[in-house]
GROMACS .gro file of N, CA and C in nm:
model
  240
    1UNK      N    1  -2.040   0.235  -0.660
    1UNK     CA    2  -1.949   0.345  -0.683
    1UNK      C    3  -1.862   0.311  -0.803
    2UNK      N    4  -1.859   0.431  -0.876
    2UNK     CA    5  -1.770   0.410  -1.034
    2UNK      C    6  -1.634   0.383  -0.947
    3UNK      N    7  -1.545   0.296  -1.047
    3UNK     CA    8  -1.419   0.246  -1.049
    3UNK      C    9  -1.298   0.338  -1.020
    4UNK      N   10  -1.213   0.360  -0.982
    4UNK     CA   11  -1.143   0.484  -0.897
    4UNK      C   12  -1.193   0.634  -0.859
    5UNK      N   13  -1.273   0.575  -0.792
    5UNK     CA   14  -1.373   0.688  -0.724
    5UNK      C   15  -1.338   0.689  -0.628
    6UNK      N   16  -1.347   0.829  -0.516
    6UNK     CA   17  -1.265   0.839  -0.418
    6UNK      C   18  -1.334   0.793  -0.277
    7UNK      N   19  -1.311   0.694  -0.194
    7UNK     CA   20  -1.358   0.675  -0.062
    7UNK      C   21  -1.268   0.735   0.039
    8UNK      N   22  -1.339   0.701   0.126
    8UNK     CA   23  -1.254   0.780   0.282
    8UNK      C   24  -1.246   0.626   0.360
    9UNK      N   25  -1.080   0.604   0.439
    9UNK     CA   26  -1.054   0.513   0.504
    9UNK      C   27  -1.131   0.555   0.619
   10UNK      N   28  -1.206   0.397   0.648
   10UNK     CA   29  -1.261   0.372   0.798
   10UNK      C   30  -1.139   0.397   0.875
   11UNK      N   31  -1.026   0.353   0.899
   11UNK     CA   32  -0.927   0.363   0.988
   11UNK      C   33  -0.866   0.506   1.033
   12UNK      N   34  -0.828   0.579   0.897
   12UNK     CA   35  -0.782   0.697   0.941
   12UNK      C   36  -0.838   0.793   0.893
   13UNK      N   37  -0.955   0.761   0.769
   13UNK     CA   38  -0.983   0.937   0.757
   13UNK      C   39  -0.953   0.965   0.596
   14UNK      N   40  -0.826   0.919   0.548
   14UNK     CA   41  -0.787   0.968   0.480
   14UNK      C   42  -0.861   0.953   0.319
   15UNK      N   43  -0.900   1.003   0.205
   15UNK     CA   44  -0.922   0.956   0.137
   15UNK      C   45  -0.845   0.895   0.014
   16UNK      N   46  -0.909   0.782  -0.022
   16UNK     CA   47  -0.831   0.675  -0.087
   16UNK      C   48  -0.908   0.605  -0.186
   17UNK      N   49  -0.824   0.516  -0.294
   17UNK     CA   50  -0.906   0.475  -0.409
   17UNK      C   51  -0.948   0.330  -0.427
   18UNK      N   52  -0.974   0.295  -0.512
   18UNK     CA   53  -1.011   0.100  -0.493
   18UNK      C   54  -0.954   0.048  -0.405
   19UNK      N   55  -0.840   0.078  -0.416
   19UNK     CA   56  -0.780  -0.066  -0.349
   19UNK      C   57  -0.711  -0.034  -0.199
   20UNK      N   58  -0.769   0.062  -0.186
   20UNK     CA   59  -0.744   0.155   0.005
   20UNK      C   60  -0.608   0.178  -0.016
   21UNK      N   61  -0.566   0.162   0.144
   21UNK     CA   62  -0.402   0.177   0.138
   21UNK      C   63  -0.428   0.089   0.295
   22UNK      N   64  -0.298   0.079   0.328
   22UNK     CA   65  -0.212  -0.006   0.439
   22UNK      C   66  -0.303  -0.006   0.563
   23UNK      N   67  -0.403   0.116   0.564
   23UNK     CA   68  -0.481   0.095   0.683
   23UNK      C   69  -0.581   0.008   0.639
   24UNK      N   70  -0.637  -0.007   0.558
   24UNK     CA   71  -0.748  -0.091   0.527
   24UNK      C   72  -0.770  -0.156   0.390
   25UNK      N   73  -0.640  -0.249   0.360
   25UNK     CA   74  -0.592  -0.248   0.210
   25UNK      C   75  -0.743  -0.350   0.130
   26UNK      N   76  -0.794  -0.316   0.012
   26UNK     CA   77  -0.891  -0.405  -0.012
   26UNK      C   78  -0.800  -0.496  -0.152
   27UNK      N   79  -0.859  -0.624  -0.118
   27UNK     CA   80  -0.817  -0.701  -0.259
   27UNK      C   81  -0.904  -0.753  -0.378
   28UNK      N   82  -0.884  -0.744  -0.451
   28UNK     CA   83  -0.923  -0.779  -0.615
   28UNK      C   84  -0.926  -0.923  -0.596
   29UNK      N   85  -1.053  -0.979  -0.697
   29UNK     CA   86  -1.034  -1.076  -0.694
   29UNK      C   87  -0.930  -1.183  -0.814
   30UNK      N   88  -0.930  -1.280  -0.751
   30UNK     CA   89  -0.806  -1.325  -0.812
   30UNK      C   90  -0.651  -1.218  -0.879
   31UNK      N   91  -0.641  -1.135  -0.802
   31UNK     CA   92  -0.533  -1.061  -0.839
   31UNK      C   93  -0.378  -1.110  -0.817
   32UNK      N   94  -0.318  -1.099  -0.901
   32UNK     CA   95  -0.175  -1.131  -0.874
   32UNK      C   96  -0.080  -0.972  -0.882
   33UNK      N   97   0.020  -1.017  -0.831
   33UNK     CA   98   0.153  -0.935  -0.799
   33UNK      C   99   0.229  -0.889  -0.905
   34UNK      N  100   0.242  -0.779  -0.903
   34UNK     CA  101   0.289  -0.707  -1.064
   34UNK      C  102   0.389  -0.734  -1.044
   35UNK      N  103   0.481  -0.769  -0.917
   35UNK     CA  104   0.604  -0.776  -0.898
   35UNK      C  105   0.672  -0.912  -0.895
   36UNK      N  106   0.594  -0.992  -0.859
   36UNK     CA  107   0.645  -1.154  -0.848
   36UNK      C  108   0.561  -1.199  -0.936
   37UNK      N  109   0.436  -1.154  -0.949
   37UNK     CA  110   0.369  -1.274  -0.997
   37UNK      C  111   0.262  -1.346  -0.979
   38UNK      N  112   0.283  -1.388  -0.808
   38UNK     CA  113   0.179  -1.507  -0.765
   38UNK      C  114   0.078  -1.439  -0.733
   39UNK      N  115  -0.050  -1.505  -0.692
   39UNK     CA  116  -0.153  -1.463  -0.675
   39UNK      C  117  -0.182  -1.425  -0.504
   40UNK      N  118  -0.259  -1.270  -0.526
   40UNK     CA  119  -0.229  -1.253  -0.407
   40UNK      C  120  -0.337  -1.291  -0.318
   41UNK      N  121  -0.294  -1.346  -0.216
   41UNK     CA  122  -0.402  -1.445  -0.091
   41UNK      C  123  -0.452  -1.305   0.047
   42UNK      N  124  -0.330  -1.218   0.059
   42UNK     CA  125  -0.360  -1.162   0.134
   42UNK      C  126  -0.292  -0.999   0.123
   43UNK      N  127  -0.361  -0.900   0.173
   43UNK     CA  128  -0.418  -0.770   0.055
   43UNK      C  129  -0.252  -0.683   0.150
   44UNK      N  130  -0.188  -0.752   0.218
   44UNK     CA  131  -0.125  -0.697   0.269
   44UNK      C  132   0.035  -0.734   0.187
   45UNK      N  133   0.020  -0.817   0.059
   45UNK     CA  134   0.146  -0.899   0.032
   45UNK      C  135   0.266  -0.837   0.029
   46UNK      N  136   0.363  -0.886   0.051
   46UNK     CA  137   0.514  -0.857   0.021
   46UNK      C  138   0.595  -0.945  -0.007
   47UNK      N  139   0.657  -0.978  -0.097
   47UNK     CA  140   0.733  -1.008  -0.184
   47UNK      C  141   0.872  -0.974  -0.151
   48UNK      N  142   0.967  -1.073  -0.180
   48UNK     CA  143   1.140  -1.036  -0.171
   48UNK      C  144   1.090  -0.887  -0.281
   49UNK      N  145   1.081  -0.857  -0.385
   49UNK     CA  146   1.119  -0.765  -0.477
   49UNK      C  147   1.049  -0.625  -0.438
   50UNK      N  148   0.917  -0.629  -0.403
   50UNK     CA  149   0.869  -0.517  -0.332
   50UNK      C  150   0.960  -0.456  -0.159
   51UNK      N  151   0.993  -0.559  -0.107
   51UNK     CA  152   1.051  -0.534   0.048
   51UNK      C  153   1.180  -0.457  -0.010
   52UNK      N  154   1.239  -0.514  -0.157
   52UNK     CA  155   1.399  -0.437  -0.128
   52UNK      C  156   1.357  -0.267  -0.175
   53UNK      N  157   1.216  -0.253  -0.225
   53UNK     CA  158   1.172  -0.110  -0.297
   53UNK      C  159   1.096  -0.032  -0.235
   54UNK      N  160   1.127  -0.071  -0.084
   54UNK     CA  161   1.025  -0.027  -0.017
   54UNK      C  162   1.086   0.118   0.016
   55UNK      N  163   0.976   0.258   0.036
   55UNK     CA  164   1.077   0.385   0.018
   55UNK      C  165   1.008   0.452   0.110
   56UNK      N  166   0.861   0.463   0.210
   56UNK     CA  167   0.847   0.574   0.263
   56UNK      C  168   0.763   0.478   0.411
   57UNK      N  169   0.783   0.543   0.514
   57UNK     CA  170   0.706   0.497   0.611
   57UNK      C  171   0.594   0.607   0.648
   58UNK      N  172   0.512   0.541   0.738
   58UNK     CA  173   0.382   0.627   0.805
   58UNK      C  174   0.428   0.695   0.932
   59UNK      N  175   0.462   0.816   0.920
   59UNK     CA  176   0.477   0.857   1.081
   59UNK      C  177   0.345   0.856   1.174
   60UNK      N  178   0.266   0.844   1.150
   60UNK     CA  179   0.157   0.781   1.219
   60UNK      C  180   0.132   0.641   1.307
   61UNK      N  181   0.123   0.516   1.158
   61UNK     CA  182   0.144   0.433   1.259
   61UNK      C  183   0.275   0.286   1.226
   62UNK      N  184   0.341   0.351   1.133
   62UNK     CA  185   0.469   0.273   1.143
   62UNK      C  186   0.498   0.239   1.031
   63UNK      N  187   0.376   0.175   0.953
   63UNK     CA  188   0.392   0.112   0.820
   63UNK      C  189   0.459   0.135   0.690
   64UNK      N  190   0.493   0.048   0.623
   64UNK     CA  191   0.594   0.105   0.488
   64UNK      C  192   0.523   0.020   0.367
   65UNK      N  193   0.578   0.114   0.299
   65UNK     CA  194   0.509   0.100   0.116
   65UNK      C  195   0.620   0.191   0.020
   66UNK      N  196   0.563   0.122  -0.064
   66UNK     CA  197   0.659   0.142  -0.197
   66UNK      C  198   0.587   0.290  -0.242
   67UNK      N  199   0.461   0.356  -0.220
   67UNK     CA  200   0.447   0.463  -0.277
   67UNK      C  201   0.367   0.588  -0.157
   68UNK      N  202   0.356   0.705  -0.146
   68UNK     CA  203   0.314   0.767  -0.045
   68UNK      C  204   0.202   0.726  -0.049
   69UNK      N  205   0.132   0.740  -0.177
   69UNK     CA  206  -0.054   0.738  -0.130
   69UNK      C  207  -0.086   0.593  -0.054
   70UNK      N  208  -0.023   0.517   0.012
   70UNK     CA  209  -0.105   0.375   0.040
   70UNK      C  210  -0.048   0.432   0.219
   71UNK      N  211  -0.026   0.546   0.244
   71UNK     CA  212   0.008   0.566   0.401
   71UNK      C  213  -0.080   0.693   0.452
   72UNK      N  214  -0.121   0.707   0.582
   72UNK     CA  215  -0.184   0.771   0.633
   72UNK      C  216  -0.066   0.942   0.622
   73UNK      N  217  -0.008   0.949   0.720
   73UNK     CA  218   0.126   1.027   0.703
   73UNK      C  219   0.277   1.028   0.676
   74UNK      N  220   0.312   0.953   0.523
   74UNK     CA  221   0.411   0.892   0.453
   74UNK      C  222   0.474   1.028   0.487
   75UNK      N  223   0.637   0.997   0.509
   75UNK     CA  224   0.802   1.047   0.479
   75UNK      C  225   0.833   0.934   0.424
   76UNK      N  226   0.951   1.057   0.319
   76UNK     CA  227   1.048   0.935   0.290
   76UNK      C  228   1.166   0.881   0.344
   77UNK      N  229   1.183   0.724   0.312
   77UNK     CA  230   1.309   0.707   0.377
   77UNK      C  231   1.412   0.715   0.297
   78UNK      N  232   1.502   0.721   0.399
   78UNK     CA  233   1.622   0.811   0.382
   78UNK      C  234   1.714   0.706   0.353
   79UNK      N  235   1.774   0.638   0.251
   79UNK     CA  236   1.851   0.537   0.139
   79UNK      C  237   1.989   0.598   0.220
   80UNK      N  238   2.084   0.491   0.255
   80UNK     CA  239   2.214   0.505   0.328
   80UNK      C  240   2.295   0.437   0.250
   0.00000   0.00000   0.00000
């Protein structure tokens, strides 16, 4: 399959691009962290700098990410 071509998550359904989202995140090889840096070991990483930017959860099944598309049914959160 060409390079951001669209798949459908095994988990929920939803469709999604290379690198999935939170239900079934896939990793690159040898990829590092746009945000720290290090190389990432596991496709789920978080970082001090990503955790403080984190903005929408899954009302589905709980999870949070820095952008809607990596969640099954993302809202945003609500900054106090």
């Amino acid at each position: 399959m060409a390079a951001g071509a669209k798949k459908s998550c095994k988990t929920c359904g939803k469709s999604v691009r290379d690198h999935g989202h939170l239900c079934a995140p896939l990793k690159a090889k040898d990829e590092t962290c746009n945000w720290c840096g290090s190389l990432i070991m596991d496709a789920r990483h978080m970082c001090d700098a990503k955790l403080k930017r984190l903005s929408y959860i899954c009302n589905s099944c709980g999870r949070l990410a820095l952008a809607p598309q990596y969640l099954c049914r993302p809202r945003k959160i609500k900054k106090v």
